[in-house]
PDB file of C-alpha atoms in Angstrom:
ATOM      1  CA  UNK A1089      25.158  -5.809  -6.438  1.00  0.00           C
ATOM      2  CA  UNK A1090      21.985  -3.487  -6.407  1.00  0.00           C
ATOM      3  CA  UNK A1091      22.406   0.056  -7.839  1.00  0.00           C
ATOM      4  CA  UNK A1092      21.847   3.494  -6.106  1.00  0.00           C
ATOM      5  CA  UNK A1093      17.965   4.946  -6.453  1.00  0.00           C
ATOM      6  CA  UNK A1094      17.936   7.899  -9.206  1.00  0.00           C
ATOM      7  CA  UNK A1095      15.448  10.487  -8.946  1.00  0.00           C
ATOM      8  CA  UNK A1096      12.533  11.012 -11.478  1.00  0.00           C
ATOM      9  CA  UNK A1097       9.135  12.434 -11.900  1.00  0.00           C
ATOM     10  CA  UNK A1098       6.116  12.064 -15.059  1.00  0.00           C
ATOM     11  CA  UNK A1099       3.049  13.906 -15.148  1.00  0.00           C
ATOM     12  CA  UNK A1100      -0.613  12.237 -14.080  1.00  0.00           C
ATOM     13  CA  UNK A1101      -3.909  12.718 -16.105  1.00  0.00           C
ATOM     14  CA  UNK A1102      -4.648  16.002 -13.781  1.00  0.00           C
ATOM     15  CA  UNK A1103      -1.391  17.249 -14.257  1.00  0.00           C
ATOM     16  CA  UNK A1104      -0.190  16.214 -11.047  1.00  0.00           C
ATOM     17  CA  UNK A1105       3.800  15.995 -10.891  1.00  0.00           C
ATOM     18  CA  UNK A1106       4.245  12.287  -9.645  1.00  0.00           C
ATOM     19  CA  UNK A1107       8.276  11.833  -8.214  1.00  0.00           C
ATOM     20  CA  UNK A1108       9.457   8.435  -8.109  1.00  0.00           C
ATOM     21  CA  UNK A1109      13.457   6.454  -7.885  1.00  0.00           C
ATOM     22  CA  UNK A1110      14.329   3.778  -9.900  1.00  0.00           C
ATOM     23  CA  UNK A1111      16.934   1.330  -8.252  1.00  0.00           C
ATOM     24  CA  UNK A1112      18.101  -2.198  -9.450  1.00  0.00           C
ATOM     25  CA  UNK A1113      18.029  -3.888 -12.750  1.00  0.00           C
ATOM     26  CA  UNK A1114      15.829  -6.838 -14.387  1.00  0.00           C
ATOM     27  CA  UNK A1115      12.112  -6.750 -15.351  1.00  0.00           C
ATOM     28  CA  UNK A1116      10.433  -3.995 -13.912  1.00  0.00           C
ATOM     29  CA  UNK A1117       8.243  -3.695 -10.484  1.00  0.00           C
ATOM     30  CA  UNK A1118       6.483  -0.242  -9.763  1.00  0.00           C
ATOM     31  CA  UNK A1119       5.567   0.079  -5.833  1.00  0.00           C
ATOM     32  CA  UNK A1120       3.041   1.743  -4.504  1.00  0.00           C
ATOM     33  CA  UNK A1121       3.301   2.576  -0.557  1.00  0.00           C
ATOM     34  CA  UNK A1122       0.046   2.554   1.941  1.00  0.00           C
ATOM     35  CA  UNK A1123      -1.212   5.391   3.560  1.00  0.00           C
ATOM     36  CA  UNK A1124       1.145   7.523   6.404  1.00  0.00           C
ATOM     37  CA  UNK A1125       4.137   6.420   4.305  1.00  0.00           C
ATOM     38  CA  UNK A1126       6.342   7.704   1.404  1.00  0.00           C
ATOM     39  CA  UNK A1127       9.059   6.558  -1.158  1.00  0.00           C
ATOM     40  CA  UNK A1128      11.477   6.229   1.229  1.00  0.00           C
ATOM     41  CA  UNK A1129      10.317   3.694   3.067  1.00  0.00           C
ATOM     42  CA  UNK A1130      10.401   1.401   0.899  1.00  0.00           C
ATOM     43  CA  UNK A1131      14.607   1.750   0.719  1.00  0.00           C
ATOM     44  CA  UNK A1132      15.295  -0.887   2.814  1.00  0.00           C
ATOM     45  CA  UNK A1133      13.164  -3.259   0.581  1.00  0.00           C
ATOM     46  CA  UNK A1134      14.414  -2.074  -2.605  1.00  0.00           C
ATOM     47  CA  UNK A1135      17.590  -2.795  -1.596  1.00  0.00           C
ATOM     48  CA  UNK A1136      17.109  -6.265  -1.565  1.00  0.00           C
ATOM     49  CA  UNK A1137      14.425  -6.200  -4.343  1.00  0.00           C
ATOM     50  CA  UNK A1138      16.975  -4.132  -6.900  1.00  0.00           C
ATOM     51  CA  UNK A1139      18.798  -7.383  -6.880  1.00  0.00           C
ATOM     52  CA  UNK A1140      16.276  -9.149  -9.319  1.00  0.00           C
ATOM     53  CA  UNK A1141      14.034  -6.266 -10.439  1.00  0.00           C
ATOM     54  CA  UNK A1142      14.404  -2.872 -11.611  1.00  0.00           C
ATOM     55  CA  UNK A1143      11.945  -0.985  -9.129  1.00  0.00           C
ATOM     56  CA  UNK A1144       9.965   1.935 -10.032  1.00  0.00           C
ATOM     57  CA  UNK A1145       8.870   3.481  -6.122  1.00  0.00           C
ATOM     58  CA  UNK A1146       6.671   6.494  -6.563  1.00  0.00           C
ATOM     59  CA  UNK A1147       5.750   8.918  -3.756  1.00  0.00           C
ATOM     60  CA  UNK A1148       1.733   9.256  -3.812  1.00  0.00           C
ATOM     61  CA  UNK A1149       0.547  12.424  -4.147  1.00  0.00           C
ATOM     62  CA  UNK A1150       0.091  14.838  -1.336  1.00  0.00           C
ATOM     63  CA  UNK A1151       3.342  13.831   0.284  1.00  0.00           C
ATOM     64  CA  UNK A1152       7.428  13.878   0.019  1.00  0.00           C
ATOM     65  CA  UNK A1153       8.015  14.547  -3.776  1.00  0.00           C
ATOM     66  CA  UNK A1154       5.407  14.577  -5.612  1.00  0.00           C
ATOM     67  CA  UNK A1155       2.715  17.082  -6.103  1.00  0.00           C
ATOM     68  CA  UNK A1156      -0.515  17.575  -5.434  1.00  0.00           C
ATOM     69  CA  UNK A1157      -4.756  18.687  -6.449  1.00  0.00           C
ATOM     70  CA  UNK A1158      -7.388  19.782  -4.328  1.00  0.00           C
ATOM     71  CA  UNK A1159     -10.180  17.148  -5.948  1.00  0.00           C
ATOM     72  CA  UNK A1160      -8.906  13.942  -5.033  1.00  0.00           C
ATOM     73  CA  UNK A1161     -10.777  10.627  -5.215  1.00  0.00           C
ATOM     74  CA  UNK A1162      -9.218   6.911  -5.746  1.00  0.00           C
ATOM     75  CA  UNK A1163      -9.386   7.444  -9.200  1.00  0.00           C
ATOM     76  CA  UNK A1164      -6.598  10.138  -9.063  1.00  0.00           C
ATOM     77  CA  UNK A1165      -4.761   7.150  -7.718  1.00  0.00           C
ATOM     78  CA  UNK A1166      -5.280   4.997 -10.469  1.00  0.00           C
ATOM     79  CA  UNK A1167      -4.413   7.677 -13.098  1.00  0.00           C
ATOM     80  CA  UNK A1168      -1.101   7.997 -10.819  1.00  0.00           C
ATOM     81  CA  UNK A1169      -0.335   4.150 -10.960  1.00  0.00           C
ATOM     82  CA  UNK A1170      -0.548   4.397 -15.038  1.00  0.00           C
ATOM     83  CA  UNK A1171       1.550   6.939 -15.578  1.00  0.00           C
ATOM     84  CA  UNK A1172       4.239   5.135 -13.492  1.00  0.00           C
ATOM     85  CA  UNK A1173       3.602   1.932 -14.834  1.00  0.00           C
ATOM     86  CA  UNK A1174       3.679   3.858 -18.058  1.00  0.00           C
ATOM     87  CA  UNK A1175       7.498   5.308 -17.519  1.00  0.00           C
ATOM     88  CA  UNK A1176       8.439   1.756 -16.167  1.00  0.00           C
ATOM     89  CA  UNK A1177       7.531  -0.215 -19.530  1.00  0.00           C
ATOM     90  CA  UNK A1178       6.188  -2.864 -21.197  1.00  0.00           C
ATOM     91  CA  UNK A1179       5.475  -5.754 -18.857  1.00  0.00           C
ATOM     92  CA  UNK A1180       5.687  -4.343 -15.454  1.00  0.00           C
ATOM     93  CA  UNK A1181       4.956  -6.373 -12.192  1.00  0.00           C
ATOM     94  CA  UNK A1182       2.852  -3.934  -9.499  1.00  0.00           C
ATOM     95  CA  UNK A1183       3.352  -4.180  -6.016  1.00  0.00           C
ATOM     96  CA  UNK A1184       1.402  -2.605  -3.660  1.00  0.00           C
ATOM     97  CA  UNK A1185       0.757  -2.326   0.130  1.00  0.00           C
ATOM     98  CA  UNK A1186      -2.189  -1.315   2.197  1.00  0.00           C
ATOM     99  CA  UNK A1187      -3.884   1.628   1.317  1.00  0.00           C
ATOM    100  CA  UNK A1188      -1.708   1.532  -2.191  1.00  0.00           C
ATOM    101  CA  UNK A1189      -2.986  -2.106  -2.621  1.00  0.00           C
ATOM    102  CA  UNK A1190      -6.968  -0.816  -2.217  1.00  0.00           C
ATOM    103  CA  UNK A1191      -5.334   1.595  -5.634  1.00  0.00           C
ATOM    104  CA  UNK A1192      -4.284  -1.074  -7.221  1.00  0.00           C
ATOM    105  CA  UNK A1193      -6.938  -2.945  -7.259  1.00  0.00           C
ATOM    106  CA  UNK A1194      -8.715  -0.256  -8.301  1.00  0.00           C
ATOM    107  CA  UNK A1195      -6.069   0.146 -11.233  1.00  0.00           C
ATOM    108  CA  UNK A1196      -6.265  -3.868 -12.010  1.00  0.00           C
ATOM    109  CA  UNK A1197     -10.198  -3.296 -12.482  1.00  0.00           C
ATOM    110  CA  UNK A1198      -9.912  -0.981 -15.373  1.00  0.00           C
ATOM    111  CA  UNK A1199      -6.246  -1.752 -16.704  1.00  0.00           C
ATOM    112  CA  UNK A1200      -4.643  -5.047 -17.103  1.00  0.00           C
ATOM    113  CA  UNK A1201      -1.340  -5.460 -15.242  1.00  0.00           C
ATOM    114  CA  UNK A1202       1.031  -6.913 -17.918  1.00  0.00           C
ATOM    115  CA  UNK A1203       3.157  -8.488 -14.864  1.00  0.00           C
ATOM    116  CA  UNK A1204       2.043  -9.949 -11.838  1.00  0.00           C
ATOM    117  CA  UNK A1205      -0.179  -7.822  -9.579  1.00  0.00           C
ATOM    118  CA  UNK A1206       0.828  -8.420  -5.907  1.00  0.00           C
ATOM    119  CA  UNK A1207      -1.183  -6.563  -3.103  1.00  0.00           C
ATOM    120  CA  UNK A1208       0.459  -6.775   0.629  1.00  0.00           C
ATOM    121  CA  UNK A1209      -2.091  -6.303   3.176  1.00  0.00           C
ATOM    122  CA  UNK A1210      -5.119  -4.331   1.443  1.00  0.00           C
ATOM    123  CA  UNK A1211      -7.837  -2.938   4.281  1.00  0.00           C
ATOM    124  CA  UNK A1212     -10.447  -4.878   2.880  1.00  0.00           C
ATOM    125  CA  UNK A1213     -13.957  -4.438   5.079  1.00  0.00           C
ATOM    126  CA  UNK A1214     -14.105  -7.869   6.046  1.00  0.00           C
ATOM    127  CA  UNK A1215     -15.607  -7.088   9.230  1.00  0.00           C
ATOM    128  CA  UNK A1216     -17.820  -4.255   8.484  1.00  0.00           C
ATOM    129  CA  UNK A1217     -16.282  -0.290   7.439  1.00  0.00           C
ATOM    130  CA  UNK A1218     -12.901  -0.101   7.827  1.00  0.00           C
ATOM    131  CA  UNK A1219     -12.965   3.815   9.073  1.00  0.00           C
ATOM    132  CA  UNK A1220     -16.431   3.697  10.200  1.00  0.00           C
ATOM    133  CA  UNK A1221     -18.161   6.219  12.426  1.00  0.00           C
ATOM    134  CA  UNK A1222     -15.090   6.656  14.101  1.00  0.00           C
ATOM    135  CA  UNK A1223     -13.570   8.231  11.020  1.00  0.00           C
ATOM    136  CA  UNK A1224     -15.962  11.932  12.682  1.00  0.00           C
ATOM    137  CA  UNK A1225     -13.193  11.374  15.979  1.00  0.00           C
ATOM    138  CA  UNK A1226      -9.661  11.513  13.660  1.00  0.00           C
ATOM    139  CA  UNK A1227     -11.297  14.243  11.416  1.00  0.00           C
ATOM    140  CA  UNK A1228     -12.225  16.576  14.672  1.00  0.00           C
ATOM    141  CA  UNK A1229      -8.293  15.498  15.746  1.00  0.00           C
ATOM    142  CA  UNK A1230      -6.653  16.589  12.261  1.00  0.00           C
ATOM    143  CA  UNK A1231      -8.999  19.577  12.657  1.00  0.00           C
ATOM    144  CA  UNK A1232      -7.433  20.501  15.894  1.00  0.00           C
ATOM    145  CA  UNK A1233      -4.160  19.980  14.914  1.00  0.00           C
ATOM    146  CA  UNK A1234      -3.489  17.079  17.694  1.00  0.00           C
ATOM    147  CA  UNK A1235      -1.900  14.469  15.027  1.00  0.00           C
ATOM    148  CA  UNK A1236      -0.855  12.470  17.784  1.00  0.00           C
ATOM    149  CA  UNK A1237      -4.653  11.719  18.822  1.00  0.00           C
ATOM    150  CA  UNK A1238      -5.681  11.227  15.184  1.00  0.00           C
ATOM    151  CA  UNK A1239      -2.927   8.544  15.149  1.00  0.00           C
ATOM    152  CA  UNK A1240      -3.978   6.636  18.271  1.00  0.00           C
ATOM    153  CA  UNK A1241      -7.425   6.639  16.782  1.00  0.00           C
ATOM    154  CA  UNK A1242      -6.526   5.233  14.163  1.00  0.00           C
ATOM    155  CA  UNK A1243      -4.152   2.533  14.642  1.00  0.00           C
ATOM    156  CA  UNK A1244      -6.535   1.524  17.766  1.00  0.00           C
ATOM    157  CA  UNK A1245     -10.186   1.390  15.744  1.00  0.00           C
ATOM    158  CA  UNK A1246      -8.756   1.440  12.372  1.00  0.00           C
ATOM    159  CA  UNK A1247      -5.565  -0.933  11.922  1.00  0.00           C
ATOM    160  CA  UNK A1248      -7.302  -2.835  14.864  1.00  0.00           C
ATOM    161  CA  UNK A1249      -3.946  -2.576  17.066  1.00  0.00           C
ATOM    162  CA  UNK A1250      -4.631  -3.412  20.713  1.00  0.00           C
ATOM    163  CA  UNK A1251      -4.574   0.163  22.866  1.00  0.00           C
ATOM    164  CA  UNK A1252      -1.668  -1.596  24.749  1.00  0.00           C
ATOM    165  CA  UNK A1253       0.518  -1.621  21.441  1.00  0.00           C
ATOM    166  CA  UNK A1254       0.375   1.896  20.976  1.00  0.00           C
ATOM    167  CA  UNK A1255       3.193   3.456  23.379  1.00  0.00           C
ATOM    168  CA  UNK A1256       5.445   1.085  21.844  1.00  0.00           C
ATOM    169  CA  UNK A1257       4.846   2.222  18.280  1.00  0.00           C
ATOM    170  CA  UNK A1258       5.503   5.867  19.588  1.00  0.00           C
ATOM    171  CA  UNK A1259       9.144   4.329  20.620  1.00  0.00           C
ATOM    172  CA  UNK A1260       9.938   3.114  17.521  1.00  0.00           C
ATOM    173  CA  UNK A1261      10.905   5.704  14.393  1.00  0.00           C
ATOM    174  CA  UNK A1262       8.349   5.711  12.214  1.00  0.00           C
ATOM    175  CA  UNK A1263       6.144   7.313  14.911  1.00  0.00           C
ATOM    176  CA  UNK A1264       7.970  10.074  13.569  1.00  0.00           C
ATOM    177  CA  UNK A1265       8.221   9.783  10.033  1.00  0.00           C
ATOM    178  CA  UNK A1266       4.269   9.360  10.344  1.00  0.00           C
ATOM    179  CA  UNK A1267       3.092  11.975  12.491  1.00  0.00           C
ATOM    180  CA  UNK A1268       3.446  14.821   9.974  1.00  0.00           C
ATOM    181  CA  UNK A1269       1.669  12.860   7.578  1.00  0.00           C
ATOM    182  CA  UNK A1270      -1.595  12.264   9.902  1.00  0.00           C
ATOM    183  CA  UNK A1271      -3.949  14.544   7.394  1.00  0.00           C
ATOM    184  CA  UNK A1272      -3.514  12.682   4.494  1.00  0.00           C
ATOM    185  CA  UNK A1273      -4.750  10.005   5.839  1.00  0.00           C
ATOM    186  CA  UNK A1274      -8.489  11.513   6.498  1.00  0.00           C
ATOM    187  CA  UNK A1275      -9.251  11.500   2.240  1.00  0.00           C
ATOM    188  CA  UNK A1276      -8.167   7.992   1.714  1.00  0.00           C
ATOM    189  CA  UNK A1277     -10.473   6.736   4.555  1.00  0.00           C
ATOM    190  CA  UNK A1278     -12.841   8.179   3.011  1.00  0.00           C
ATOM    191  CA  UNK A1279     -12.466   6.164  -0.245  1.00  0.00           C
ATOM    192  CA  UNK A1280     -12.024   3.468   1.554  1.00  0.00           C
ATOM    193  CA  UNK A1281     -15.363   2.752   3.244  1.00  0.00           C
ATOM    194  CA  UNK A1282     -16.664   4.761  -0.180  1.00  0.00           C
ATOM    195  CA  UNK A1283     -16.059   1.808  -2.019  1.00  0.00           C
ATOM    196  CA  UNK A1284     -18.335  -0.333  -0.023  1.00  0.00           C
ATOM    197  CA  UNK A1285     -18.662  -3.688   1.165  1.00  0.00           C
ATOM    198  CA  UNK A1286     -18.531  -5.889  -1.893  1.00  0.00           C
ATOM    199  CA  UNK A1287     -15.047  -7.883  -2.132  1.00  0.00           C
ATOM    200  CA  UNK A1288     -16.457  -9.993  -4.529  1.00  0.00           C
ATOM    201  CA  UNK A1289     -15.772  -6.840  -7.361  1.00  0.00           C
ATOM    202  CA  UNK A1290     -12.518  -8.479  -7.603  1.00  0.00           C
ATOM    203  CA  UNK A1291     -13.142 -11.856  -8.483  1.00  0.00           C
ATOM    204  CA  UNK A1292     -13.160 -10.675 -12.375  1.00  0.00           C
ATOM    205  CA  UNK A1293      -8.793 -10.461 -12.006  1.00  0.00           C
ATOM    206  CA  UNK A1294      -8.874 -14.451 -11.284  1.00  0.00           C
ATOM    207  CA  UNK A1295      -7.270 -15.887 -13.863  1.00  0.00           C
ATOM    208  CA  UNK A1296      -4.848 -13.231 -14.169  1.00  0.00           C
ATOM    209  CA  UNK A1297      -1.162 -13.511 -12.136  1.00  0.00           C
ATOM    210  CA  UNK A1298      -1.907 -12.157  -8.552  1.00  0.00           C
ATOM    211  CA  UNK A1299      -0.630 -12.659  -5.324  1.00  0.00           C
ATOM    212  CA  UNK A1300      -1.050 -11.787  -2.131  1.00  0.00           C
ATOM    213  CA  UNK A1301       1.234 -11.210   1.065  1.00  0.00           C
ATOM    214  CA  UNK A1302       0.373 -10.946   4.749  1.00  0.00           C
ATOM    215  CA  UNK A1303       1.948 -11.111   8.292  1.00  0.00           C
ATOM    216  CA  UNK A1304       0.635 -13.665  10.797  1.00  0.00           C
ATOM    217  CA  UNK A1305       1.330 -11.299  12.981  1.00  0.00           C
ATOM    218  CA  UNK A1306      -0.497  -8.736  11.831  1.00  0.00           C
ATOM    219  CA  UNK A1307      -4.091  -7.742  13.283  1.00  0.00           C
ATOM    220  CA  UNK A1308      -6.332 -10.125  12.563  1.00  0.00           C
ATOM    221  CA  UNK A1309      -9.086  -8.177   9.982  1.00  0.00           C
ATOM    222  CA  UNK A1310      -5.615  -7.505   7.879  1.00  0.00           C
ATOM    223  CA  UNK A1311      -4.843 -11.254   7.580  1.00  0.00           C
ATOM    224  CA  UNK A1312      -8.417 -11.853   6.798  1.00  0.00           C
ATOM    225  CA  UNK A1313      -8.275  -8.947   4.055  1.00  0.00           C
ATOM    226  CA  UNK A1314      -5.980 -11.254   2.385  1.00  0.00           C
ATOM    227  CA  UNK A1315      -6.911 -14.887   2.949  1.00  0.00           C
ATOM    228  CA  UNK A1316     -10.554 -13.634   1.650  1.00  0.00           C
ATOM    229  CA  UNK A1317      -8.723 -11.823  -1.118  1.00  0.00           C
ATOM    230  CA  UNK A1318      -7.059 -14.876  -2.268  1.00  0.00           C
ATOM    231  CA  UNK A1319     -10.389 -16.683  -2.076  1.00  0.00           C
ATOM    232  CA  UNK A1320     -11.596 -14.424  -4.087  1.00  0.00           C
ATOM    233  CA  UNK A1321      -9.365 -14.124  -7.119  1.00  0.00           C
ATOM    234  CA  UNK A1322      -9.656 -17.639  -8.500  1.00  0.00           C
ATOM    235  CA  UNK A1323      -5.816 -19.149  -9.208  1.00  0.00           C
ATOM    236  CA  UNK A1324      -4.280 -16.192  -6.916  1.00  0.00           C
ATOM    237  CA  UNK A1325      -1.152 -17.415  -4.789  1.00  0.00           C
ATOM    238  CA  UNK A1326      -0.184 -16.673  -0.896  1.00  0.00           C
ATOM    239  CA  UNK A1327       2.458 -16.018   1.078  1.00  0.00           C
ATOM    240  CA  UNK A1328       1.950 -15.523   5.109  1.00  0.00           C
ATOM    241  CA  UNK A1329       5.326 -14.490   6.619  1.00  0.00           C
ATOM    242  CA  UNK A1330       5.814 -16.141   9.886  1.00  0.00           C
ATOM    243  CA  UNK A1331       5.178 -13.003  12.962  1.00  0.00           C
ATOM    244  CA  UNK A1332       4.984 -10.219  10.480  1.00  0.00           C
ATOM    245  CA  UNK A1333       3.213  -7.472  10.940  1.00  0.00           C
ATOM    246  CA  UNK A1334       1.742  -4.410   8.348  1.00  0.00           C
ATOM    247  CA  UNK A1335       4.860  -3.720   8.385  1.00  0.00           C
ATOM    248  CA  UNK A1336       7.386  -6.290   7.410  1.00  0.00           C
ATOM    249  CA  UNK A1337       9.106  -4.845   4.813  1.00  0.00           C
ATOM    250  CA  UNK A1338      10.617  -2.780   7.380  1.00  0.00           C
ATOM    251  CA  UNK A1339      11.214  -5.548   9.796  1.00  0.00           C
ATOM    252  CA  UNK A1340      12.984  -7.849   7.687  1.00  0.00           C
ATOM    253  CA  UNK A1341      13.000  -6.307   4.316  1.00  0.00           C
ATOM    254  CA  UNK A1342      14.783  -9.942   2.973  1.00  0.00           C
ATOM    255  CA  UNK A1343      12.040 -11.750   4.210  1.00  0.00           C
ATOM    256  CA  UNK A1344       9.283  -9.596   2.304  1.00  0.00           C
ATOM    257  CA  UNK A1345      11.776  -9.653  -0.408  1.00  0.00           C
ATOM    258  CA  UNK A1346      11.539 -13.621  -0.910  1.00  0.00           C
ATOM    259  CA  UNK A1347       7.561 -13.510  -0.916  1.00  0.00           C
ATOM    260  CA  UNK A1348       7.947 -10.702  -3.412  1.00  0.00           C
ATOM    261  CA  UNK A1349      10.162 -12.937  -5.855  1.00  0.00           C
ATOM    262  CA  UNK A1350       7.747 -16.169  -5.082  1.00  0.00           C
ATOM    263  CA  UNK A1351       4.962 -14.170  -6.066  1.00  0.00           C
ATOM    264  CA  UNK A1352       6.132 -13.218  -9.386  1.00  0.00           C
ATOM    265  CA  UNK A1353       7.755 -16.861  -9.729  1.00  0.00           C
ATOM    266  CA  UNK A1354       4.051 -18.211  -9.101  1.00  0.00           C
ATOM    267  CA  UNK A1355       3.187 -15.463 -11.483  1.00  0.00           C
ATOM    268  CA  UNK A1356       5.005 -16.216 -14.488  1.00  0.00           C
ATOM    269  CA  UNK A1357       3.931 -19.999 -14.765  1.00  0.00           C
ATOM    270  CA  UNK A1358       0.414 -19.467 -14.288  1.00  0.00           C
TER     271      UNK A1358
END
């Protein structure tokens, strides 16, 4: 029987107050969400994932929770991953998802992950910039306060939805939970096409326990991001959930759950 989430917080390297809930018990799994997202999203998955691992969920900063600092770059995220990873203990697996995944790479690059590192759906620029020139159009929306706009932008030239999928996303609740959180969004573009186009950076983790998890229903540069990704890291493992989307651990949170505990199965024998 999984436990109730409790409520915690540490401090990052910039003094940042980083909130995060720790539900479940077993070896220990810190989660960290994508962009547009915070914590609580992830309940639905934790409840299933609490059964076999004790999860650390932290919000990023600049949303629900946890605090935030004016100079921000990806390595604010990194600094953010440690000190969670740092409260969860000795030996903790890291899972992260879009956005979050891009920061944990970034974390496995200068830190080793004592667990298994897996990364669900990173926007990897497999197909050129992920933002792009286009990132000028969702700035000039956040600018104007129209967060609605800024979010058709971007699920239309940044997620690479089709135009056609986008009223039906407004139906569904996380339209919602998302809007508000439209501005943080612009900074973390930014890092993202900052880093560049070289995905072969990451080869250096192979060797060391990774796996990553994708939708086949997801757009199609997102499934690339992670078949190339598990090209790249030599002796990395894959799960591709059957019709998933970037957002499966909200459609079938059991599902995700599975790939979750395969991946640090895989993990732990290799």
């Amino acid at each position: 029987m999984s436990t109730e989430p409790t409520y915690h917080s540490t401090t990052s390297a910039d003094g940042t107050e980083i909130a995060y809930y720790v539900q479940g018990s077993g070896p220990a799994l810190v989660i960290t969400h994508g962009s547009i997202a915070t914590s609580d999203q992830w309940l639905p998955a934790t409840a299933e994932l609490s059964r076999d691992f004790t999860c650390y969920v932290f919000d990023r900063r600049g949303r629900a929770r946890s605090g935030d600092n004016a100079d921000y770059s990806i390595q604010n995220e990194v600094e953010d991953i440690r000190a969670v990873i740092e409260a969860a203990g000795p030996g903790a697996s890291l899972l992260a998802h879009s956005y979050g995944a891009l920061c944990a790479l970034a974390y496995a690059l200068q830190h080793e992950v004592e667990g298994t590192l897996i990364l669900f759906e990173p926007p990897l620029p497999v197909f050129g910039p992920v933002a792009g020139p286009k990132l000028e159009d969702y700035r000039a929306a956040i600018a104007a306060g129209d967060n609605a706009r800024a979010l058709e932008i971007a699920l239309v030239e940044f997620v690479r939805l089709p135009a056609e999928a986008v009223p039906y996303v407004k139906q569904t609740p996380l339209w919602g939970a998302i809007l508000p959180l439209a501005p943080t969004w612009t900074r973390e573009l930014e890092q993202i096409d900052a880093l560049g186009p070289d995905i072969d950076r990451y080869s250096v983790l192979g060797g060391k326990p990774t796996h990553v998890i994708g939708g086949t229903g997801t757009t199609d540069f997102l499934l690339e991001s992670v078949r190339r990704l598990n090209r790249t890291v030599e002796g990395s493992t894959i799960t591709e959930l059957p019709d998933l989307d970037h957002f499966g651990h909200l459609a079938d949170p059991a599902g995700f759950a599975g790939a979750v505990r395969q991946g640090v199965r895989a993990g732990a024998t290799s």
